[in-house]
Short mmCIF file of C-alpha atoms in Angstrom, two decimals:
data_model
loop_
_atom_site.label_atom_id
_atom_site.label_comp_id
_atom_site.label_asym_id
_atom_site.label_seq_id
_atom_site.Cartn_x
_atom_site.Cartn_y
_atom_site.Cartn_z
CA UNK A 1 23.28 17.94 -12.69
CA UNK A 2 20.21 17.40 -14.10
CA UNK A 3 20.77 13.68 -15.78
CA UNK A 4 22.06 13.16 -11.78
CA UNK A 5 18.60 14.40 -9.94
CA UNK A 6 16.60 12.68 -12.82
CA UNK A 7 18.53 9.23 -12.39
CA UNK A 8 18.27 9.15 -8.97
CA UNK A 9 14.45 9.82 -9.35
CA UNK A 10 14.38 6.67 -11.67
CA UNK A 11 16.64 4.69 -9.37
CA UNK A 12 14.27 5.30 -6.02
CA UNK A 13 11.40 4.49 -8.57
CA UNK A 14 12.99 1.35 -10.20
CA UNK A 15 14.02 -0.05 -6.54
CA UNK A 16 10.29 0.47 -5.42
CA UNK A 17 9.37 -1.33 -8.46
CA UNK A 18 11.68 -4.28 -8.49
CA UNK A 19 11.31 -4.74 -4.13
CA UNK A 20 7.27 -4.76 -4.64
CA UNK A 21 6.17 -5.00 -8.09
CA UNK A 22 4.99 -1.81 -9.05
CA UNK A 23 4.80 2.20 -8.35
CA UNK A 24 7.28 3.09 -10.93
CA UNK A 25 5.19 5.01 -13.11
CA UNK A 26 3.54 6.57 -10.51
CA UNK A 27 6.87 7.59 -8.45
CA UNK A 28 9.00 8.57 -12.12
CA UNK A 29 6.16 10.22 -13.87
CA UNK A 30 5.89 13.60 -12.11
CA UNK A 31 9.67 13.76 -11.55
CA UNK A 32 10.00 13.50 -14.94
CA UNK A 33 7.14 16.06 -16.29
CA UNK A 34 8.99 19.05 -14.39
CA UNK A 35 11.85 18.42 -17.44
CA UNK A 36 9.60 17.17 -20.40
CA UNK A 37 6.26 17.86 -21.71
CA UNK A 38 3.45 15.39 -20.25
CA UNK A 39 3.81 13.51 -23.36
CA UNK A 40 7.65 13.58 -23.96
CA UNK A 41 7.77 12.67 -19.40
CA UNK A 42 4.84 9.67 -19.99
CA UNK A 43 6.35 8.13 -22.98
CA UNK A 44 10.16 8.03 -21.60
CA UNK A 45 8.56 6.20 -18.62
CA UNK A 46 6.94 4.12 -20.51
CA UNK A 47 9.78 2.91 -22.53
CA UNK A 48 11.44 2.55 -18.97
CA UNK A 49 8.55 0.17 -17.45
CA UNK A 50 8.93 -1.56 -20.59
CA UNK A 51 12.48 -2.43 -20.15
CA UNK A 52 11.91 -2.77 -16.26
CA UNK A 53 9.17 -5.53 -17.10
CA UNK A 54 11.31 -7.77 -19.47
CA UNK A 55 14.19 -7.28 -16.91
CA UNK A 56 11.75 -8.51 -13.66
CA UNK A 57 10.71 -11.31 -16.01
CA UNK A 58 14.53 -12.59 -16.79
CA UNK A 59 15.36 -12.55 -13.10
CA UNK A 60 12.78 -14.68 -12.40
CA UNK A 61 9.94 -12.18 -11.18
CA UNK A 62 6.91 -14.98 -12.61
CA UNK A 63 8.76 -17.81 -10.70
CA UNK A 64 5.15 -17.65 -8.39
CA UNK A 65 2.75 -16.74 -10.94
CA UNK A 66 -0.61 -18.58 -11.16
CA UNK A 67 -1.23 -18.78 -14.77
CA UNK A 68 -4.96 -19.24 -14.76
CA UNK A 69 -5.13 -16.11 -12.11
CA UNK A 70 -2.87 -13.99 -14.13
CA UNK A 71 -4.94 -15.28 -17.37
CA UNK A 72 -8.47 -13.86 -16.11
CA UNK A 73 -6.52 -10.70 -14.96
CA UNK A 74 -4.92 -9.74 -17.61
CA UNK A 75 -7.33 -10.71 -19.85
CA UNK A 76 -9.83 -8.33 -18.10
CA UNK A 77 -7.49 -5.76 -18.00
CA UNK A 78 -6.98 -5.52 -21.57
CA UNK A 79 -10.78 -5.38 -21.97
CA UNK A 80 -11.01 -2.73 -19.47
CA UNK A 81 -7.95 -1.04 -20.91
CA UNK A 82 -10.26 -0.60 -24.22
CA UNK A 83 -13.06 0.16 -22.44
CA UNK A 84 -11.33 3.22 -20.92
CA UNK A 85 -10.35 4.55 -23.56
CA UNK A 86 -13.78 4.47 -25.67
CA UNK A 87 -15.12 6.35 -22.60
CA UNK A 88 -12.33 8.35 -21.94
CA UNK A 89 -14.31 11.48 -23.63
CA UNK A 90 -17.22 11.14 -21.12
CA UNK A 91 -15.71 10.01 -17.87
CA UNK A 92 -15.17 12.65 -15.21
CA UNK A 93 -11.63 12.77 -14.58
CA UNK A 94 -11.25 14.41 -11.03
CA UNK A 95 -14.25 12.48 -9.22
CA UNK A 96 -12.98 9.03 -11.16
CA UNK A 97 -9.15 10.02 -9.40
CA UNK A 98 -10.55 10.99 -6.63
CA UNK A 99 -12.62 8.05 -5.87
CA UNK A 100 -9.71 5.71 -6.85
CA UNK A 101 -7.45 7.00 -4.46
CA UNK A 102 -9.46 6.78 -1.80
CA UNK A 103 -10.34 3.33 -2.40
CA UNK A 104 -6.84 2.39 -2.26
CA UNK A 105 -5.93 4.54 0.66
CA UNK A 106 -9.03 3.11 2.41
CA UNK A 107 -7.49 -0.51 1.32
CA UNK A 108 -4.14 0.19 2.24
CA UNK A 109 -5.12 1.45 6.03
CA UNK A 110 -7.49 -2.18 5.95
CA UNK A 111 -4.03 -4.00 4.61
CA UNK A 112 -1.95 -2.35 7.15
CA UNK A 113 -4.59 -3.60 9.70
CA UNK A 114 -3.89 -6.78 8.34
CA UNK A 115 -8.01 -6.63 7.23
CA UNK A 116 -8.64 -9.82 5.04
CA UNK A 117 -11.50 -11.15 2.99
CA UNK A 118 -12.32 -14.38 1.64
CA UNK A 119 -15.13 -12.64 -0.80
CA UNK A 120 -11.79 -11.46 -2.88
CA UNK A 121 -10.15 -14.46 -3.47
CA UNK A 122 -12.14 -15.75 -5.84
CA UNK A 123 -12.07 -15.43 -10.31
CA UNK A 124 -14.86 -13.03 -10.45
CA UNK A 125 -12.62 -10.74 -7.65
CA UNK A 126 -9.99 -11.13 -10.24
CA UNK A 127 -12.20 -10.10 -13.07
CA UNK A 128 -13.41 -7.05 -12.09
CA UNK A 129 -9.82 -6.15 -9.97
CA UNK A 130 -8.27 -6.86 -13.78
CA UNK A 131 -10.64 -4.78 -15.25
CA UNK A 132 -10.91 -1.72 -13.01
CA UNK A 133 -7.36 -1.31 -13.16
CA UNK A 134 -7.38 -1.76 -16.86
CA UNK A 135 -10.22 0.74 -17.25
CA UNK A 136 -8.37 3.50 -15.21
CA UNK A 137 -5.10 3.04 -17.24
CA UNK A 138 -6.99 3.35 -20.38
CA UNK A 139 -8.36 6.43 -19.72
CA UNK A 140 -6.00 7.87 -16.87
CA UNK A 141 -3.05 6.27 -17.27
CA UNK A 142 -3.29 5.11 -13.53
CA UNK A 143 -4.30 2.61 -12.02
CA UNK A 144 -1.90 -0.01 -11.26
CA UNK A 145 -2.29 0.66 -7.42
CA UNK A 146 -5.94 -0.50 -7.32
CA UNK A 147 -4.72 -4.22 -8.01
CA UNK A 148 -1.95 -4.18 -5.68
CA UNK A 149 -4.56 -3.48 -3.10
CA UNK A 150 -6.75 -6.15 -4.16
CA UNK A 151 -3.59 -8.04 -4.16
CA UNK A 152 -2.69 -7.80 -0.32
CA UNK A 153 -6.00 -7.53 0.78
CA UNK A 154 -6.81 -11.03 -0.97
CA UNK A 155 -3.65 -12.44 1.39
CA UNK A 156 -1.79 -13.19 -2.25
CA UNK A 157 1.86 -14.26 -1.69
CA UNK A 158 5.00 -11.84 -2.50
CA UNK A 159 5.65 -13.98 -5.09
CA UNK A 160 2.32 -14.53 -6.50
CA UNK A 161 1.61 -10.57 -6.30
CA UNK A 162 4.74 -9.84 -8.20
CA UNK A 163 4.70 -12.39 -10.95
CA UNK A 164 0.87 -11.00 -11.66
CA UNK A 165 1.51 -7.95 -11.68
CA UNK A 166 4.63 -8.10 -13.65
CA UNK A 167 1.98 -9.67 -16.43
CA UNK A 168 -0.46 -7.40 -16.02
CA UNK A 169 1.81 -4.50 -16.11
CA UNK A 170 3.65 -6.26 -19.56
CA UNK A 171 0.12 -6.18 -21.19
CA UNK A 172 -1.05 -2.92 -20.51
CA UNK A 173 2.40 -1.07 -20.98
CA UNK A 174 2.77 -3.23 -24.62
CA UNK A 175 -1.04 -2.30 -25.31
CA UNK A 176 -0.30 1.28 -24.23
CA UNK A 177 3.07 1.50 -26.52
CA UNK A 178 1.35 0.14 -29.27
CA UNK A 179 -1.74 2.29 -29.14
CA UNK A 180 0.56 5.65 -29.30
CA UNK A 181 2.75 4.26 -32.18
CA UNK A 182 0.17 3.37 -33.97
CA UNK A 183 -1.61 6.96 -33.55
CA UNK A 184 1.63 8.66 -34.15
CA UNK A 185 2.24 10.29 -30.48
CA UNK A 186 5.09 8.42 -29.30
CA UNK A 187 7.18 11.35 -29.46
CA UNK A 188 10.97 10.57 -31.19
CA UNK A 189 12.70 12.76 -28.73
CA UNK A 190 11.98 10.10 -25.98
CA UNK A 191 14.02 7.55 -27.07
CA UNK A 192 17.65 9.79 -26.42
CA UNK A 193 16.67 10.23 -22.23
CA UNK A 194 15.16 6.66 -21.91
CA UNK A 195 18.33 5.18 -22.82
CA UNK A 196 20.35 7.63 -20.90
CA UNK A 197 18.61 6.49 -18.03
CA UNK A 198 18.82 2.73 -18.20
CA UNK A 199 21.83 2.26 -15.82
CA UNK A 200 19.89 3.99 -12.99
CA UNK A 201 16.60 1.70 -14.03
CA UNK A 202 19.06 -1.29 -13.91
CA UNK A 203 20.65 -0.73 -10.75
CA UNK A 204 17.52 0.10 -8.64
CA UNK A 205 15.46 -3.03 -10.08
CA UNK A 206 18.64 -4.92 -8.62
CA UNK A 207 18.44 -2.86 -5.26
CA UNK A 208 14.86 -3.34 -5.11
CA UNK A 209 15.09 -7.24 -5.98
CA UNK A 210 17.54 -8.07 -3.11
CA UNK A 211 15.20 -5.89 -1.11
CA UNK A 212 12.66 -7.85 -2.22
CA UNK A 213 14.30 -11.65 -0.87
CA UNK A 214 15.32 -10.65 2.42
CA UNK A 215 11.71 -9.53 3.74
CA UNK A 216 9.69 -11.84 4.68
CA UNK A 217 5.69 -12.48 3.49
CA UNK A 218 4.13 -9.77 6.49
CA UNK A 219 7.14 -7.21 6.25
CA UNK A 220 6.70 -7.22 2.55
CA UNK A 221 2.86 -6.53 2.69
CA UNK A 222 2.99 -4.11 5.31
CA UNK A 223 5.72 -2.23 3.17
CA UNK A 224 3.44 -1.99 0.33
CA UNK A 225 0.19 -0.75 1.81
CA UNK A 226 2.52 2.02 3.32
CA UNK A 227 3.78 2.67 -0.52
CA UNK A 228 0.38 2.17 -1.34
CA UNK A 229 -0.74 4.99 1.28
CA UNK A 230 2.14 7.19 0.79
CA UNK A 231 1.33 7.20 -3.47
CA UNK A 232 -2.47 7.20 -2.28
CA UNK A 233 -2.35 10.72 -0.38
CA UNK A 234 0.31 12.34 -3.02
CA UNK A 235 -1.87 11.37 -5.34
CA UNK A 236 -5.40 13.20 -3.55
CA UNK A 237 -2.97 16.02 -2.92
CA UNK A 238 -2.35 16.51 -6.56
CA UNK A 239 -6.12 15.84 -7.59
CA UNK A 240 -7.26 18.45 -5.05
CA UNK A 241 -4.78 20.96 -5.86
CA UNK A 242 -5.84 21.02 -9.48
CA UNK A 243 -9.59 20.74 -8.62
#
């Protein structure tokens, strides 16, 4: 019964994923820590977003992406990504969270109002979106949501907001993967669960992707600022509670 609850978790998670580019993490990762340690739940997504990633990419998920974009984004996220963990010892946690989710619940209600700006459509938008996000996943392991809402807000196309994020989310997941195998905390026992779960990852990517060409460009953004809100508040909730 257990394997069932958990792989429909991953399959709601992988279908949010593979319909708007991200929020796996995010939707699997406290599902999964009510079963496994923090470390065991974190590293068994990771393997996950891993395979999710490669899978996106082989059904064509950078068929829109703009190379030089996704180039100064990623590139910035990496940098942040190191940057976040260096300070990871003297950042305050709960006011950092805090202050993240409300500036992409704030975003998503401006998305949702169909709020645009030409002052973030520019590289240096896509700089410091790249390495914001990179910065909070180094030292939070969140983050992803903050370029999504940079993403809409900027007017980006479906397309164009998928294929970047499908990079950026390659680099930092590979960076992340790397970084605990190479300090010895991926732990072994995450391997048996993460393939155990594959067919549900499989099968809600491939939900989420048909999902994903029927809507059109506004029903597409307007269902993820209301992901975006709906992981926004969970996430305040969960900061608060442990404040």
């Amino acid at each position: 019964m257990t394997l069932l609850l958990l792989s429909l978790a991953v399959f709601l998670a992988a279908l949010v994923r593979g319909a708007t580019g991200f929020g796996f993490a995010l939707i699997a990762a406290p599902i999964l820590s009510l079963v496994w340690p923090t470390a065991t739940a974190t590293s068994i997504v990771l393997l996950l977003d891993l395979v999710a990633t490669a899978l996106l990419m082989r059904g064509g998920a950078l068929a829109g992406l703009d190379r030089r974009e996704a180039t100064i984004t990623g590139a910035a996220a990496l940098v942040g990504a190191l940057a976040g963990v260096l300070l990871l010892k003297v950042l305050p946690e709960e006011p950092a969270l805090l202050g993240l989710n409300l500036a992409v619940l704030v975003s998503a209600l401006a998305a949702l109002m169909r709020v645009r700006s030409r002052h973030l459509e520019g590289e240096t938008a896509a700089a410091a979106a790249g390495f914001l996000t990179g910065a909070m996943i180094g030292a939070f392991s969140v983050g992803g949501t903050l370029v999504v809402a940079w993403l809409i807000l900027a007017g980006r196309s479906p397309a164009r907001s998928r294929a970047l994020l499908t990079v950026v989310f390659a680099l930092t997941d590979a960076g992340s993967l790397l970084l605990r195998v190479g300090l010895g905390v991926l732990p072994a026992e995450a391997l048996g669960p993460a393939v155990a779960l594959l067919p549900a990852l499989a099968l809600g990517l491939l939900a989420g992707h048909v999902g994903f060409r029927r809507l059109d460009a506004e029903s597409w953004k307007r269902a993820v600022a209301l992901v975006l809100v709906l992981l926004a508040v969970g996430s305040l909730a969960r900061t608060l509670s442990l404040a």
